[in-house]
N, CA and C atoms as an extended XYZ file, in Angstrom:
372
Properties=species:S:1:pos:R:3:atomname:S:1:resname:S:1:resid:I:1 pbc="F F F"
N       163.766      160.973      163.788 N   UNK     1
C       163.237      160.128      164.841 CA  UNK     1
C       162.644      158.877      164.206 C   UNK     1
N       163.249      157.802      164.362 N   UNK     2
C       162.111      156.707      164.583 CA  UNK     2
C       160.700      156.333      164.771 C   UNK     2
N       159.774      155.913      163.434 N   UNK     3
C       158.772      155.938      164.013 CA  UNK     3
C       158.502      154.813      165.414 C   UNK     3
N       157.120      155.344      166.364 N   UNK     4
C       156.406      154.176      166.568 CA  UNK     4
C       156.231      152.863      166.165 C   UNK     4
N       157.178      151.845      166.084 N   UNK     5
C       156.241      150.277      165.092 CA  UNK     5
C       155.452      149.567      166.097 C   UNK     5
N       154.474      149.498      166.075 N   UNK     6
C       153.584      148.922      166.323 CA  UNK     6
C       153.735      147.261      166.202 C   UNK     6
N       154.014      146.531      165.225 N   UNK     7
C       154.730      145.118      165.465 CA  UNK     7
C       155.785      144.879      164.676 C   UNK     7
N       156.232      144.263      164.601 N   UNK     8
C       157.640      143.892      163.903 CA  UNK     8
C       157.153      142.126      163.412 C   UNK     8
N       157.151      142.507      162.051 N   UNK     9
C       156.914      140.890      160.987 CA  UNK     9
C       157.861      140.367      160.565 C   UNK     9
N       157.945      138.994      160.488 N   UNK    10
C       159.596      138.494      159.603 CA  UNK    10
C       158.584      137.970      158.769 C   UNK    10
N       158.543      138.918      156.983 N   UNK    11
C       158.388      138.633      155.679 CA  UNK    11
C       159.578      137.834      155.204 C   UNK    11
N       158.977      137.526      153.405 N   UNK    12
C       159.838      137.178      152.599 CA  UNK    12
C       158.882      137.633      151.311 C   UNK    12
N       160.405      138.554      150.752 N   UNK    13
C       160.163      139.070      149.681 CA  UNK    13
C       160.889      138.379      148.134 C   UNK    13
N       160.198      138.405      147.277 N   UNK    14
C       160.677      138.080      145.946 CA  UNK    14
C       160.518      139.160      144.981 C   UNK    14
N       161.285      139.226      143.719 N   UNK    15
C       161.099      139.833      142.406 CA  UNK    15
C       159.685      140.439      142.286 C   UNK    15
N       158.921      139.821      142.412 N   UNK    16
C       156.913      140.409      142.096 CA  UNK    16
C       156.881      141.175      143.475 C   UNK    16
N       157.607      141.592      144.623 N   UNK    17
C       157.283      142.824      145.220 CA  UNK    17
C       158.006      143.758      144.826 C   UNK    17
N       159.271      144.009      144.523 N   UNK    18
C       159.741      144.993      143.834 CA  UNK    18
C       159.463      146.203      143.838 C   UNK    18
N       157.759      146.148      143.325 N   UNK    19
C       157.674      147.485      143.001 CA  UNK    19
C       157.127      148.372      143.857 C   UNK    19
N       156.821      147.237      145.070 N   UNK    20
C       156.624      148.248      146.445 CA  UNK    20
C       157.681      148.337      146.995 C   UNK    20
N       158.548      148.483      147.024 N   UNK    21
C       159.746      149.150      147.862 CA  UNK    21
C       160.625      149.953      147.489 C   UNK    21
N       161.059      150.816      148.330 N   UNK    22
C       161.379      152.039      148.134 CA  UNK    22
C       162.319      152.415      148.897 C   UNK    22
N       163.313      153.575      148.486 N   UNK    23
C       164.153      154.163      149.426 CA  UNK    23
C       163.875      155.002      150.175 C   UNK    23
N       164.705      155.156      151.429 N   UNK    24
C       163.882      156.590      151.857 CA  UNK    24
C       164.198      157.790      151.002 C   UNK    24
N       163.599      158.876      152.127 N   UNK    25
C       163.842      160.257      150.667 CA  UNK    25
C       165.493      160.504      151.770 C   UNK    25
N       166.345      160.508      150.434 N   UNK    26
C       167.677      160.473      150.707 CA  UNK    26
C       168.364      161.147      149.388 C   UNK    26
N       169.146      162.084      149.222 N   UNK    27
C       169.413      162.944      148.147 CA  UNK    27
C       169.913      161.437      147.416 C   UNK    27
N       171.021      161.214      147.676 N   UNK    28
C       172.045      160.259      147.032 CA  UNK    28
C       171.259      158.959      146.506 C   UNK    28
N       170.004      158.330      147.447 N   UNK    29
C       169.308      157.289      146.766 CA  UNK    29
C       167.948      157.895      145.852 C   UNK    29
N       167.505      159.193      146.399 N   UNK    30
C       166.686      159.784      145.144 CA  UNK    30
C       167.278      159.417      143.703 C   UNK    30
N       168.812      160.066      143.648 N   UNK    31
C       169.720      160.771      142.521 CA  UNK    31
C       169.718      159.091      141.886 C   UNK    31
N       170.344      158.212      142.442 N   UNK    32
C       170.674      156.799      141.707 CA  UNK    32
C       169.295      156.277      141.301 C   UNK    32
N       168.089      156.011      141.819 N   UNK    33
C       166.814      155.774      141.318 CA  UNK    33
C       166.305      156.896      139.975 C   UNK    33
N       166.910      157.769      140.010 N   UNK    34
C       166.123      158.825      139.394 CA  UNK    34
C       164.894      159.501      139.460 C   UNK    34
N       165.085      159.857      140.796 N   UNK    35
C       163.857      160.453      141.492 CA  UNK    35
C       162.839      159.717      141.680 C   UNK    35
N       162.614      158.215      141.628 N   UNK    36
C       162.105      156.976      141.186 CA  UNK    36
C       161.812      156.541      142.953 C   UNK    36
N       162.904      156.646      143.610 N   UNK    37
C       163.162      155.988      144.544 CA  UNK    37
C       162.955      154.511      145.049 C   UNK    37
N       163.185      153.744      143.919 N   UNK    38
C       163.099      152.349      143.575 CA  UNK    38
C       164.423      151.165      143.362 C   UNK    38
N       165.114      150.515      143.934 N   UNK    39
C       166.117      149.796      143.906 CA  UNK    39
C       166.061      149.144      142.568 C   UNK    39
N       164.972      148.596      141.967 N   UNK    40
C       165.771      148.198      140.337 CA  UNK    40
C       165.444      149.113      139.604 C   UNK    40
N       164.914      150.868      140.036 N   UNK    41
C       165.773      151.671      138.678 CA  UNK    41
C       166.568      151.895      139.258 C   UNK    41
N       167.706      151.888      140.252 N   UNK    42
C       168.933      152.350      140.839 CA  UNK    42
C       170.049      151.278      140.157 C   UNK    42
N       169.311      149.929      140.012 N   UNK    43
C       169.911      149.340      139.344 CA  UNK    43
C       170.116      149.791      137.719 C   UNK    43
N       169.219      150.164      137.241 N   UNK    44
C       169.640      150.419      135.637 CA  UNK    44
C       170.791      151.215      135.947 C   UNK    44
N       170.348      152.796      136.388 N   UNK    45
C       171.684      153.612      136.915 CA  UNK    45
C       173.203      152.966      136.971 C   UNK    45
N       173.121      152.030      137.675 N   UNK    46
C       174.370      150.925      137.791 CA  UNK    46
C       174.897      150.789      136.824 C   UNK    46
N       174.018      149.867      136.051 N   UNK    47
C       174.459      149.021      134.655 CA  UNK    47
C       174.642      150.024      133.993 C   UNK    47
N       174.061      151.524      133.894 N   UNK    48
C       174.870      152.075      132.748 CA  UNK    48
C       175.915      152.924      132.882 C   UNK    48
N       176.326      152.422      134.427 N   UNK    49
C       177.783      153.849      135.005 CA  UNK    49
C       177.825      154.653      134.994 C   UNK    49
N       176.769      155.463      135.265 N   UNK    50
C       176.545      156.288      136.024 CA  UNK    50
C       176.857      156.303      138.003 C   UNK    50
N       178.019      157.383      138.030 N   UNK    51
C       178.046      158.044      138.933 CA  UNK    51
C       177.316      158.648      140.074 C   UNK    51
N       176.895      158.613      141.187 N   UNK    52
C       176.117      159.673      141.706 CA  UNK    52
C       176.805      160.483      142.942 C   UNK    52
N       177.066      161.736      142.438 N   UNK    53
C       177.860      162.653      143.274 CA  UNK    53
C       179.439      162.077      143.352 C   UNK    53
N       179.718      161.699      142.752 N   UNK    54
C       181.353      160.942      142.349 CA  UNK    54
C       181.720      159.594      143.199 C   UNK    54
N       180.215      158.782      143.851 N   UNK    55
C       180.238      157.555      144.742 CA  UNK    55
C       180.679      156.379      143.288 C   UNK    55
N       181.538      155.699      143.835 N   UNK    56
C       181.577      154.625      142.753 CA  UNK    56
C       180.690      153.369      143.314 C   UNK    56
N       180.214      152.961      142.429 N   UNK    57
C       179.297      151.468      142.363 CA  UNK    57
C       179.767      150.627      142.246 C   UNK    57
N       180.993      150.199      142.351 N   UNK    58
C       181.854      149.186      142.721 CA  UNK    58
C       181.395      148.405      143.737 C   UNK    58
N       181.443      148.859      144.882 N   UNK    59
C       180.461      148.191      146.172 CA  UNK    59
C       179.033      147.272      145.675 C   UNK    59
N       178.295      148.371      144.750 N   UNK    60
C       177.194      147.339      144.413 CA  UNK    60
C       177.220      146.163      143.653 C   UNK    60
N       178.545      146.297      142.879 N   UNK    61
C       179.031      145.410      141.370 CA  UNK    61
C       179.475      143.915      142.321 C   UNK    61
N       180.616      144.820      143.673 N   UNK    62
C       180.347      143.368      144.328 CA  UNK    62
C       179.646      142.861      144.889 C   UNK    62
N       179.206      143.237      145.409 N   UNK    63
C       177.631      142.687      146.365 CA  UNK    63
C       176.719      141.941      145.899 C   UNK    63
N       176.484      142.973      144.938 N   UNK    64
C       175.717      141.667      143.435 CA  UNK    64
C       176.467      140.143      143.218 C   UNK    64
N       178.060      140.679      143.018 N   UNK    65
C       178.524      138.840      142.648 CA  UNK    65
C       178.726      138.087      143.459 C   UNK    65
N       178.899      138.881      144.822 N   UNK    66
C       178.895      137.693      145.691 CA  UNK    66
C       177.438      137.008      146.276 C   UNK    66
N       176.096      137.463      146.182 N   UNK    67
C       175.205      137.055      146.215 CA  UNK    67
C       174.483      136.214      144.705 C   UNK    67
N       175.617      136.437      143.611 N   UNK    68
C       175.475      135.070      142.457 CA  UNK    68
C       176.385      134.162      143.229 C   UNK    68
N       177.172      133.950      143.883 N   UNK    69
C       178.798      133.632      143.875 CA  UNK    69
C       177.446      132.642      145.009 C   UNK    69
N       176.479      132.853      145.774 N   UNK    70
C       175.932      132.106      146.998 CA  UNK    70
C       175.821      132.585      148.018 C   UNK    70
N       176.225      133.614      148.381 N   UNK    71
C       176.497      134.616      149.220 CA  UNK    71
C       175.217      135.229      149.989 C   UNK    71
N       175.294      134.981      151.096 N   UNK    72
C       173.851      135.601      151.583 CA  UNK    72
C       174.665      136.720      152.871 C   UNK    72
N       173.552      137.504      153.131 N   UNK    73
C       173.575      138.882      153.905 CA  UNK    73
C       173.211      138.764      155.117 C   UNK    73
N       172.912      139.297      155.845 N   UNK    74
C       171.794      139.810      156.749 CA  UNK    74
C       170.540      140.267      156.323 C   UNK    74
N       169.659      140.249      157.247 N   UNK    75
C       167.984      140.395      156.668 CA  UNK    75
C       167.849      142.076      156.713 C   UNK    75
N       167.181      142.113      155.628 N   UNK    76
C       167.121      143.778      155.886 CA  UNK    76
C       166.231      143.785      156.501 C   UNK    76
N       165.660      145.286      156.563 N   UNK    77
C       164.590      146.025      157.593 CA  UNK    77
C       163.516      147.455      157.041 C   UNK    77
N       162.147      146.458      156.618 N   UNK    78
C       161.577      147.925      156.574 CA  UNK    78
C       160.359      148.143      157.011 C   UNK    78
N       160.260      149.319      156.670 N   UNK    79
C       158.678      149.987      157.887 CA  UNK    79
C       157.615      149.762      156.550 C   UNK    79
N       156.387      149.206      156.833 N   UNK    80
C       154.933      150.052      156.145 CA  UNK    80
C       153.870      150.414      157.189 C   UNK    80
N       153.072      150.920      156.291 N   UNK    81
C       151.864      151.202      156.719 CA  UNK    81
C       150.498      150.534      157.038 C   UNK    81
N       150.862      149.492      155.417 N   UNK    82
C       149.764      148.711      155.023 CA  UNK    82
C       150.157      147.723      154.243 C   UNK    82
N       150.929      147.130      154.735 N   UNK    83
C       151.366      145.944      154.216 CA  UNK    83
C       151.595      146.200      152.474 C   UNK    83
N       151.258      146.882      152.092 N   UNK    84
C       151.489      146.706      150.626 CA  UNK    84
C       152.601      147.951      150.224 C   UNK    84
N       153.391      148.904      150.368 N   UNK    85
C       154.384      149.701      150.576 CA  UNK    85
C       155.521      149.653      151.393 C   UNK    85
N       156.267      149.376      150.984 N   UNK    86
C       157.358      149.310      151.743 CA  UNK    86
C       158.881      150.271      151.769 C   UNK    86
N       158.865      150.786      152.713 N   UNK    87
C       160.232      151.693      152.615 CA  UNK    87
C       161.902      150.755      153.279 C   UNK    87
N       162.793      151.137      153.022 N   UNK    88
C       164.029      150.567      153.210 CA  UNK    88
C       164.265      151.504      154.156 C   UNK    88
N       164.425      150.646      155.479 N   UNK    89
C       165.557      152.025      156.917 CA  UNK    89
C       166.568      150.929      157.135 C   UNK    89
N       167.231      149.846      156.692 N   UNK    90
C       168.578      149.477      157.072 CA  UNK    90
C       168.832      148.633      155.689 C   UNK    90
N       169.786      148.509      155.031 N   UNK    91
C       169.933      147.273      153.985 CA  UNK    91
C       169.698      148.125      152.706 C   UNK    91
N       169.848      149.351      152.846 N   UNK    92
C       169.822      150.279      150.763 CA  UNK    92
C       170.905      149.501      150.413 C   UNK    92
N       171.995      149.594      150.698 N   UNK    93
C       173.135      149.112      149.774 CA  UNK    93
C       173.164      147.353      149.354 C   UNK    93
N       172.278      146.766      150.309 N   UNK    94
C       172.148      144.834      150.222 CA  UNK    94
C       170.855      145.039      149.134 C   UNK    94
N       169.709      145.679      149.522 N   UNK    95
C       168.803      145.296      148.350 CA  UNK    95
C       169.004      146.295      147.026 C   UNK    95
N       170.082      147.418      146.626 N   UNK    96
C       170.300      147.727      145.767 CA  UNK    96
C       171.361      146.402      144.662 C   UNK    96
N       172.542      145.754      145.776 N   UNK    97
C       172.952      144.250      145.131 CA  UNK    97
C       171.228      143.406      144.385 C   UNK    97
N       170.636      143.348      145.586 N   UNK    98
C       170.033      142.282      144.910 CA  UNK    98
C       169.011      142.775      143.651 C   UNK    98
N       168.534      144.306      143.834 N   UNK    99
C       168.227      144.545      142.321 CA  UNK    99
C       169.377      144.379      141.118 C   UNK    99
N       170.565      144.550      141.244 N   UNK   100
C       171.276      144.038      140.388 CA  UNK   100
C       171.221      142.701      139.760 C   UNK   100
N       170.606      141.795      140.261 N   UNK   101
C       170.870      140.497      140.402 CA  UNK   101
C       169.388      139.671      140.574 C   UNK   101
N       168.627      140.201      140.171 N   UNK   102
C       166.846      140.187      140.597 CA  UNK   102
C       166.339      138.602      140.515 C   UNK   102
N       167.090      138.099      139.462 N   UNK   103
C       166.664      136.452      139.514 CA  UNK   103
C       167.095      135.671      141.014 C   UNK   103
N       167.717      136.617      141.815 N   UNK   104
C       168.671      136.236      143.286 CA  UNK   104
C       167.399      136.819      143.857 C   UNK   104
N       166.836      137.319      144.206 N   UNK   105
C       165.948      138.181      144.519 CA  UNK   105
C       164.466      137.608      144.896 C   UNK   105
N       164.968      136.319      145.787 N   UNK   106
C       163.473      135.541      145.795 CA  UNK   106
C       163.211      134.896      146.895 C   UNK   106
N       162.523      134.806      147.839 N   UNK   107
C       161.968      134.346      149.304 CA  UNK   107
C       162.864      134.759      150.155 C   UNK   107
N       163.374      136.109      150.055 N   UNK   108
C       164.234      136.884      150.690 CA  UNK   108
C       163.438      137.108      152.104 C   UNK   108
N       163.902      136.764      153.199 N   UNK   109
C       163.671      136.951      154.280 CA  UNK   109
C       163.992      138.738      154.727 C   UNK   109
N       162.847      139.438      155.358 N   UNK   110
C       163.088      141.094      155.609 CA  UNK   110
C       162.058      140.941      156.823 C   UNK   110
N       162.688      141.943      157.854 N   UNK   111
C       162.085      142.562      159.015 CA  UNK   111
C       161.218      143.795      158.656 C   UNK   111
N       160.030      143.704      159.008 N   UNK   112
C       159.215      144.804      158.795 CA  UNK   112
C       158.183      145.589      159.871 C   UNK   112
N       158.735      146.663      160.007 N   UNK   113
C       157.907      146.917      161.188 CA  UNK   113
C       156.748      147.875      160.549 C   UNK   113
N       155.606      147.588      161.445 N   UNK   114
C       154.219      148.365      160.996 CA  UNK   114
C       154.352      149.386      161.674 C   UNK   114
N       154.128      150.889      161.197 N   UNK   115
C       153.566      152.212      161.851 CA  UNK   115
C       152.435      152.348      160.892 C   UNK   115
N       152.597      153.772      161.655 N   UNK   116
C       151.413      154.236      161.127 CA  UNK   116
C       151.629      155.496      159.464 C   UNK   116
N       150.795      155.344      158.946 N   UNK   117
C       150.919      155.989      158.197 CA  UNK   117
C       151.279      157.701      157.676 C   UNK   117
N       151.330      158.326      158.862 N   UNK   118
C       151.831      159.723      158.965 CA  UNK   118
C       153.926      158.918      159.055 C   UNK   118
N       153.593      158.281      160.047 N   UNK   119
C       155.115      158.392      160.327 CA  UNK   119
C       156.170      157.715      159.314 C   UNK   119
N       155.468      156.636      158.390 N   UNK   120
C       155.844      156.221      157.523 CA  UNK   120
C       156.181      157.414      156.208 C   UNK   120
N       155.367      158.232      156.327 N   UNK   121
C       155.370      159.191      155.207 CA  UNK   121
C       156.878      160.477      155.536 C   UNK   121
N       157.061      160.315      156.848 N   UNK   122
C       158.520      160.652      156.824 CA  UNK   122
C       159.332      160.310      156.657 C   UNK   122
N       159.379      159.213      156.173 N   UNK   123
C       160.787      158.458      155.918 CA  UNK   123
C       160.830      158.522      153.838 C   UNK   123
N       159.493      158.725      153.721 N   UNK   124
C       159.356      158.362      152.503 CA  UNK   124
C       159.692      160.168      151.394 C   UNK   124
């Protein structure tokens, strides 16, 4: 279920948030983070070819070059609690590109909706 959001913010994220965002708890994005659940260690995973569950990363290899190449996306989408945590519910596979590519990775426009902190903790 969907939490409650309470408002919906249009942020912009760069490289120095990073380390608040997160995947949800998802076997396949646990496994590529390394239980980390973090898009640039999913990125190391990448760079060193590693597999997860026999998915190829091809998809991310392009995604990454076409966002060097100039290439922009759609805005992703995520929930916090408290402004300073952030989980991913649409866009794992766009901001796993842009951890590939982290110098790309800057006044990134993202939808964020506020709940509350129980309901946030289910996704997480």
């Amino acid at each position: 279920r969907f939490p409650a959001v309470s408002e919906w913010l249009l942020c912009r994220f760069s490289e120095k948030d990073a380390e608040h965002i997160r995947y949800i708890d998802y076997s396949y994005w646990n496994e590529l983070s390394a239980g980390t659940k973090k898009p640039f260690a999913a990125a190391e995973t990448i760079r060193k070819g590693i597999e997860i569950f026999g998915v190829s990363n091809e998809g991310f290899l392009r995604a990454a070059e076409y966002i060097k190449s100039g290439g922009t996306f759609p805005k992703l989408f995520f929930l916090t609690s408290d402004e300073k945590n952030y989980v991913i519910v649409e866009g794992h596979q766009r901001m796993t590109a842009y951890a590939l590519v982290p110098e790309h990775f800057r006044n990134i426009e993202v939808i964020v909706g506020k709940c509350s902190e129980e309901e946030l903790g289910q996704w997480m």
